[in-house]
Coordinates of C-alpha atoms and ligand atoms in Angstrom, one line a residue:
M1 CA 14.0 -20.0 7.7
S2 CA 14.3 -21.8 4.5
K3 CA 17.1 -23.9 3.1
G4 CA 18.2 -22.5 -0.2
I5 CA 17.2 -19.0 0.8
E6 CA 18.6 -18.5 4.3
G7 CA 21.9 -16.5 4.1
K8 CA 21.4 -15.4 0.5
V9 CA 22.0 -11.7 -0.4
V10 CA 19.0 -10.5 -2.5
V11 CA 18.9 -7.1 -4.2
I12 CA 15.4 -5.9 -5.1
T13 CA 14.6 -3.0 -7.2
G14 CA 11.0 -1.5 -6.9
A15 CA 11.0 -2.6 -3.2
S16 CA 9.0 0.3 -1.9
S17 CA 5.6 -1.1 -2.7
G18 CA 3.7 -4.0 -4.3
L19 CA 5.6 -7.0 -5.5
G20 CA 9.0 -5.9 -4.5
E21 CA 7.9 -5.1 -1.0
A22 CA 6.2 -8.5 -0.6
A23 CA 9.3 -10.3 -1.9
A24 CA 11.4 -8.4 0.6
R25 CA 9.3 -9.3 3.4
H26 CA 8.9 -13.0 2.4
L27 CA 12.6 -13.5 1.6
C28 CA 13.7 -11.8 4.8
A29 CA 11.4 -14.0 6.9
Q30 CA 13.2 -17.0 5.2
G31 CA 16.5 -15.7 6.3
A32 CA 17.8 -13.8 3.3
S33 CA 19.6 -10.4 3.6
V34 CA 17.6 -8.0 1.5
V35 CA 18.9 -4.8 -0.1
L36 CA 16.1 -2.6 -1.1
G37 CA 16.1 0.0 -4.0
A38 CA 13.4 2.4 -5.2
R39 CA 13.0 6.2 -5.4
R40 CA 10.8 6.6 -2.3
A41 CA 13.5 6.6 0.4
D42 CA 11.0 7.1 3.2
R43 CA 9.1 3.9 2.4
L44 CA 12.2 1.9 1.8
Q45 CA 13.7 3.0 5.2
A46 CA 10.5 2.3 7.0
L47 CA 10.5 -1.3 5.5
A48 CA 14.2 -1.9 6.3
K49 CA 13.6 -0.7 9.9
E50 CA 10.6 -2.9 10.3
L51 CA 12.4 -6.0 8.9
T52 CA 15.5 -5.2 11.0
A53 CA 13.4 -4.9 14.2
Q54 CA 11.9 -8.4 13.5
G55 CA 15.5 -9.7 13.5
G56 CA 16.0 -9.7 9.7
K57 CA 18.9 -8.3 7.7
A58 CA 17.7 -5.4 5.5
L59 CA 19.4 -2.3 3.9
A60 CA 17.7 0.5 2.1
L61 CA 19.2 2.7 -0.6
A62 CA 17.3 5.3 -2.7
T63 CA 17.8 4.3 -6.2
D64 CA 16.4 5.4 -9.6
V65 CA 16.8 2.4 -12.0
T66 CA 16.8 4.8 -15.0
D67 CA 20.3 5.9 -13.8
Y68 CA 23.0 3.1 -14.2
E69 CA 25.3 4.7 -11.7
Q70 CA 22.5 4.5 -9.0
V71 CA 21.8 0.9 -9.8
K72 CA 25.5 0.1 -9.7
R73 CA 25.8 1.8 -6.3
L74 CA 22.9 -0.3 -4.9
V75 CA 24.5 -3.5 -6.0
D76 CA 28.0 -2.5 -4.9
T77 CA 26.6 -1.4 -1.5
A78 CA 25.0 -4.8 -1.2
V79 CA 28.4 -6.6 -1.9
R80 CA 30.3 -4.2 0.3
T81 CA 27.9 -4.7 3.3
F82 CA 27.1 -8.4 3.0
G83 CA 30.2 -9.7 1.0
R84 CA 28.4 -11.0 -2.0
I85 CA 25.2 -10.9 -4.2
D86 CA 23.3 -14.1 -4.7
V87 CA 20.1 -12.7 -6.3
M88 CA 19.3 -9.7 -8.4
L89 CA 15.5 -9.2 -8.6
N90 CA 14.9 -6.7 -11.4
N91 CA 11.3 -5.8 -10.5
A92 CA 10.9 -2.0 -10.7
G93 CA 8.2 -1.1 -13.2
L94 CA 5.3 1.1 -14.2
M95 CA 2.3 0.5 -16.5
P96 CA 0.9 3.8 -17.9
H97 CA -1.4 2.2 -20.4
S98 CA -3.1 4.2 -23.2
P99 CA -3.8 3.6 -26.9
L100 CA -0.9 4.6 -29.2
E101 CA -3.1 7.2 -30.9
R102 CA -3.1 9.3 -27.7
L103 CA 0.7 9.9 -28.3
K104 CA 1.6 9.8 -24.7
I105 CA 5.3 10.0 -25.6
D106 CA 6.5 10.7 -22.0
D107 CA 4.7 7.6 -20.8
W108 CA 6.3 5.5 -23.6
N109 CA 9.8 6.8 -22.5
R110 CA 9.3 6.2 -18.9
T111 CA 8.0 2.7 -19.6
I112 CA 11.1 1.9 -21.7
D113 CA 13.5 3.7 -19.4
V114 CA 12.3 1.8 -16.2
G115 CA 10.9 -1.4 -17.6
L116 CA 13.6 -2.2 -20.2
K117 CA 16.7 -0.1 -19.6
G118 CA 16.3 -0.4 -15.8
V119 CA 16.4 -4.2 -16.1
L120 CA 19.5 -4.0 -18.3
Y121 CA 21.2 -1.7 -15.8
G122 CA 20.3 -4.3 -13.1
I123 CA 22.0 -7.0 -15.1
A124 CA 24.9 -4.8 -15.8
A125 CA 25.5 -3.9 -12.1
A126 CA 25.1 -7.5 -10.9
L127 CA 26.9 -9.5 -13.6
P128 CA 30.5 -8.7 -12.9
H129 CA 30.1 -9.7 -9.2
M130 CA 28.3 -12.9 -10.1
Q131 CA 30.9 -13.8 -12.8
R132 CA 33.7 -13.3 -10.2
Q133 CA 31.8 -15.4 -7.6
K134 CA 30.9 -18.1 -10.3
S135 CA 27.4 -18.1 -8.9
G136 CA 24.3 -16.0 -8.8
H137 CA 20.7 -15.7 -9.9
I138 CA 19.1 -12.9 -11.9
I139 CA 15.3 -12.7 -11.8
N140 CA 13.6 -10.4 -14.2
V141 CA 9.9 -9.5 -13.9
S142 CA 7.9 -9.6 -17.1
S143 CA 4.2 -10.0 -17.2
V144 CA 1.3 -11.8 -18.9
A145 CA 1.7 -8.7 -21.2
G146 CA 5.1 -10.2 -22.2
H147 CA 3.1 -13.2 -23.6
K148 CA 0.2 -11.4 -25.0
V149 CA -0.2 -7.9 -26.5
R150 CA -3.5 -6.1 -26.1
P151 CA -4.8 -2.8 -27.5
G152 CA -4.0 0.0 -25.0
G153 CA -1.0 -1.8 -23.5
V154 CA 1.3 -1.9 -26.5
V155 CA 4.4 -0.2 -25.2
Y156 CA 4.2 -1.9 -21.8
A157 CA 3.8 -5.2 -23.6
A158 CA 6.8 -4.4 -25.9
T159 CA 9.0 -3.9 -22.8
K160 CA 7.8 -7.0 -21.1
T161 CA 8.4 -9.1 -24.3
A162 CA 11.8 -7.6 -24.5
V163 CA 12.5 -8.5 -21.0
R164 CA 11.7 -12.1 -21.7
V165 CA 13.9 -12.0 -24.9
L166 CA 16.9 -10.6 -23.0
S167 CA 16.4 -12.9 -20.1
E168 CA 16.5 -15.9 -22.5
G169 CA 19.6 -14.6 -24.1
L170 CA 21.2 -13.9 -20.8
R171 CA 20.4 -17.4 -19.8
M172 CA 22.5 -18.9 -22.5
E173 CA 25.3 -16.4 -22.2
V174 CA 25.9 -16.9 -18.5
K175 CA 26.2 -20.7 -18.6
P176 CA 30.0 -20.5 -18.1
Y177 CA 29.6 -18.6 -14.9
N178 CA 27.1 -20.9 -13.2
I179 CA 24.5 -18.1 -13.0
R180 CA 20.7 -18.9 -13.0
T181 CA 18.1 -16.8 -14.7
T182 CA 14.4 -16.7 -14.1
I183 CA 11.6 -14.7 -15.8
I184 CA 8.5 -14.2 -13.6
S185 CA 5.4 -13.2 -15.5
P186 CA 2.5 -12.3 -13.2
G187 CA -1.1 -11.8 -14.2
A188 CA -3.3 -9.4 -12.1
V189 CA -1.9 -8.7 -8.7
A190 CA -3.2 -6.0 -6.3
T191 CA -0.5 -3.3 -6.0
E192 CA -0.1 0.3 -6.8
L193 CA 0.7 -0.4 -10.4
V194 CA -2.7 0.8 -11.7
D195 CA -1.9 4.3 -10.3
S196 CA 0.9 4.7 -12.8
I197 CA -1.7 5.0 -15.5
T198 CA -1.9 8.7 -16.4
E199 CA -5.1 8.7 -18.4
P200 CA -8.1 8.8 -15.9
D201 CA -10.5 6.9 -18.1
I202 CA -8.0 4.1 -18.7
R203 CA -7.0 4.0 -15.1
Q204 CA -10.6 3.6 -14.1
G205 CA -11.2 0.9 -16.6
V206 CA -8.2 -1.2 -15.6
R207 CA -9.1 -0.8 -12.0
E208 CA -12.6 -2.1 -12.5
M209 CA -11.3 -4.9 -14.7
T210 CA -8.8 -6.2 -12.1
A211 CA -10.3 -5.2 -8.8
E212 CA -12.2 -8.4 -8.1
M213 CA -9.8 -11.0 -9.3
A214 CA -6.3 -9.5 -8.5
L215 CA -4.2 -11.7 -6.3
P216 CA -2.3 -10.6 -3.1
A217 CA 1.3 -9.6 -3.7
E218 CA 2.4 -12.4 -1.5
T219 CA 1.6 -14.8 -4.3
F220 CA 4.4 -13.3 -6.3
A221 CA 6.8 -13.5 -3.4
R222 CA 6.1 -17.3 -3.1
M223 CA 7.1 -17.7 -6.8
V224 CA 10.4 -15.8 -6.2
A225 CA 11.1 -18.0 -3.2
F226 CA 10.4 -21.2 -5.2
A227 CA 12.8 -20.2 -7.9
I228 CA 15.5 -19.1 -5.5
G229 CA 15.0 -22.0 -3.1
Q230 CA 15.7 -24.7 -5.7
P231 CA 18.9 -26.8 -5.4
E232 CA 21.8 -24.9 -7.1
Q233 CA 21.8 -27.3 -10.2
V234 CA 18.1 -26.4 -10.8
D235 CA 17.5 -23.3 -13.0
V236 CA 13.8 -22.4 -13.0
N237 CA 13.8 -20.3 -16.2
E238 CA 10.2 -19.1 -16.4
I239 CA 7.1 -18.8 -14.2
L240 CA 3.8 -17.5 -15.6
F241 CA 1.0 -17.2 -13.2
R242 CA -2.5 -15.7 -13.2
P243 CA -5.6 -15.4 -11.0
T244 CA -7.6 -18.5 -11.7
R245 CA -10.4 -16.3 -12.9
Q246 CA -8.2 -14.3 -15.4
E247 CA -9.0 -15.2 -18.9
L248 CA -6.5 -13.1 -21.0
Ligands
NAP1 N1 0.7 -5.9 -10.3 C1 0.5 -6.6 -11.4 O1 -0.6 -7.0 -11.7 C2 1.7 -6.9 -12.2 C3 1.5 -7.8 -13.3 C4 2.5 -8.1 -14.1 C5 3.7 -7.6 -13.9 N2 3.9 -6.7 -13.0 C6 5.2 -6.0 -12.8 O2 5.6 -6.1 -11.4 C7 6.7 -5.2 -11.1 C8 6.3 -4.5 -9.9 O3 5.1 -3.8 -10.0 P1 4.0 -3.7 -8.9 O4 2.8 -4.4 -9.3 O5 4.6 -4.1 -7.6 O6 3.7 -2.2 -8.8 P2 3.9 -1.0 -7.8 O7 3.2 -1.3 -6.5 O8 3.5 0.2 -8.5 O9 5.5 -1.0 -7.6 C9 6.4 -0.6 -8.7 C10 7.7 -0.3 -7.9 O10 8.7 0.1 -8.9 C11 9.3 1.2 -8.4 N3 9.8 2.2 -9.4 C12 9.0 2.7 -10.4 N4 9.9 3.6 -11.1 C13 11.1 3.4 -10.6 C14 12.4 4.0 -10.9 N5 12.6 4.9 -11.8 N6 13.5 3.6 -10.1 C15 13.3 2.7 -9.2 N7 12.2 2.1 -8.8 C16 11.1 2.5 -9.5 C17 8.4 1.9 -7.4 O11 9.1 2.6 -6.5 P3 9.3 4.2 -6.4 O12 8.0 4.8 -6.9 O13 9.4 4.4 -5.0 O14 10.5 4.5 -7.2 C18 7.7 0.6 -6.8 O15 8.5 0.2 -5.8 C19 6.6 -4.2 -12.4 O16 7.8 -4.5 -13.2 C20 5.3 -4.6 -13.1 O17 5.3 -4.3 -14.4 C21 2.9 -6.4 -12.1

């Protein structure tokens, strides 16, 4: 159990694998109640069952973040079940890298729909509750790609840059409501994210580039816990971390 985390109600999108799953496990172990959203209901249910069997409080709800009504239902269910929402972790994402000249328009649309509009929908769903509570914490997951654009990852970088911009704007706008905002920008972490690359040659290249240095997903979970666990008057606005070996 951890002071500053114990008893908090944390809604996590993209909780069926990778960073979201690791955050759910870590925060639940620290005494948070976790509400898990993603599309793969079977994986979410299995995780919630496992966490509950260990004595934690966890709830799973199939959620597609490209649909505002589904995100609202996830957050409203958290509030109805646990009485409040303390943290909204907008984490769901995909990274279908390819050079623009390949014109992978469907990939571009999905990247924007999940990585940008999905984050906005998470904010929209959580904000009214947090305003009413006069407390809350919105954590948005960006990336090193939100700080640096590279050939082949342009649309992804554009959404991750946009996430940082809207998080900073949100930070200023929610001052009257005592709401904290954090951007977390990971470098290479070992998850299923590379599988979302639809071009086989690019997928293979990224896999080879990151395989040796990628950090375990628990690294991200510790960053989330650090931000949440600070005293209420401390607002950790941005965390950027990389494997020590990662140059870019
Ligand atoms: N791993 C890294 O190196 C790294 C680095 C920087 C930033 N990030 C960011 O970290 C976040 C998490 O990614 P990850 O690395 O943990 O990858 P991951 O293992 O592939 O997890 C992505 C999560 O997003 C969910 N998701 C995708 N589309 C969704 C949708 N339409 N609605 C709801 N959930 C959706 C997936 O669940 P379902 O498929 O079940 O819906 C899954 O739970 C992403 O925003 C990613 O851009 C990752």
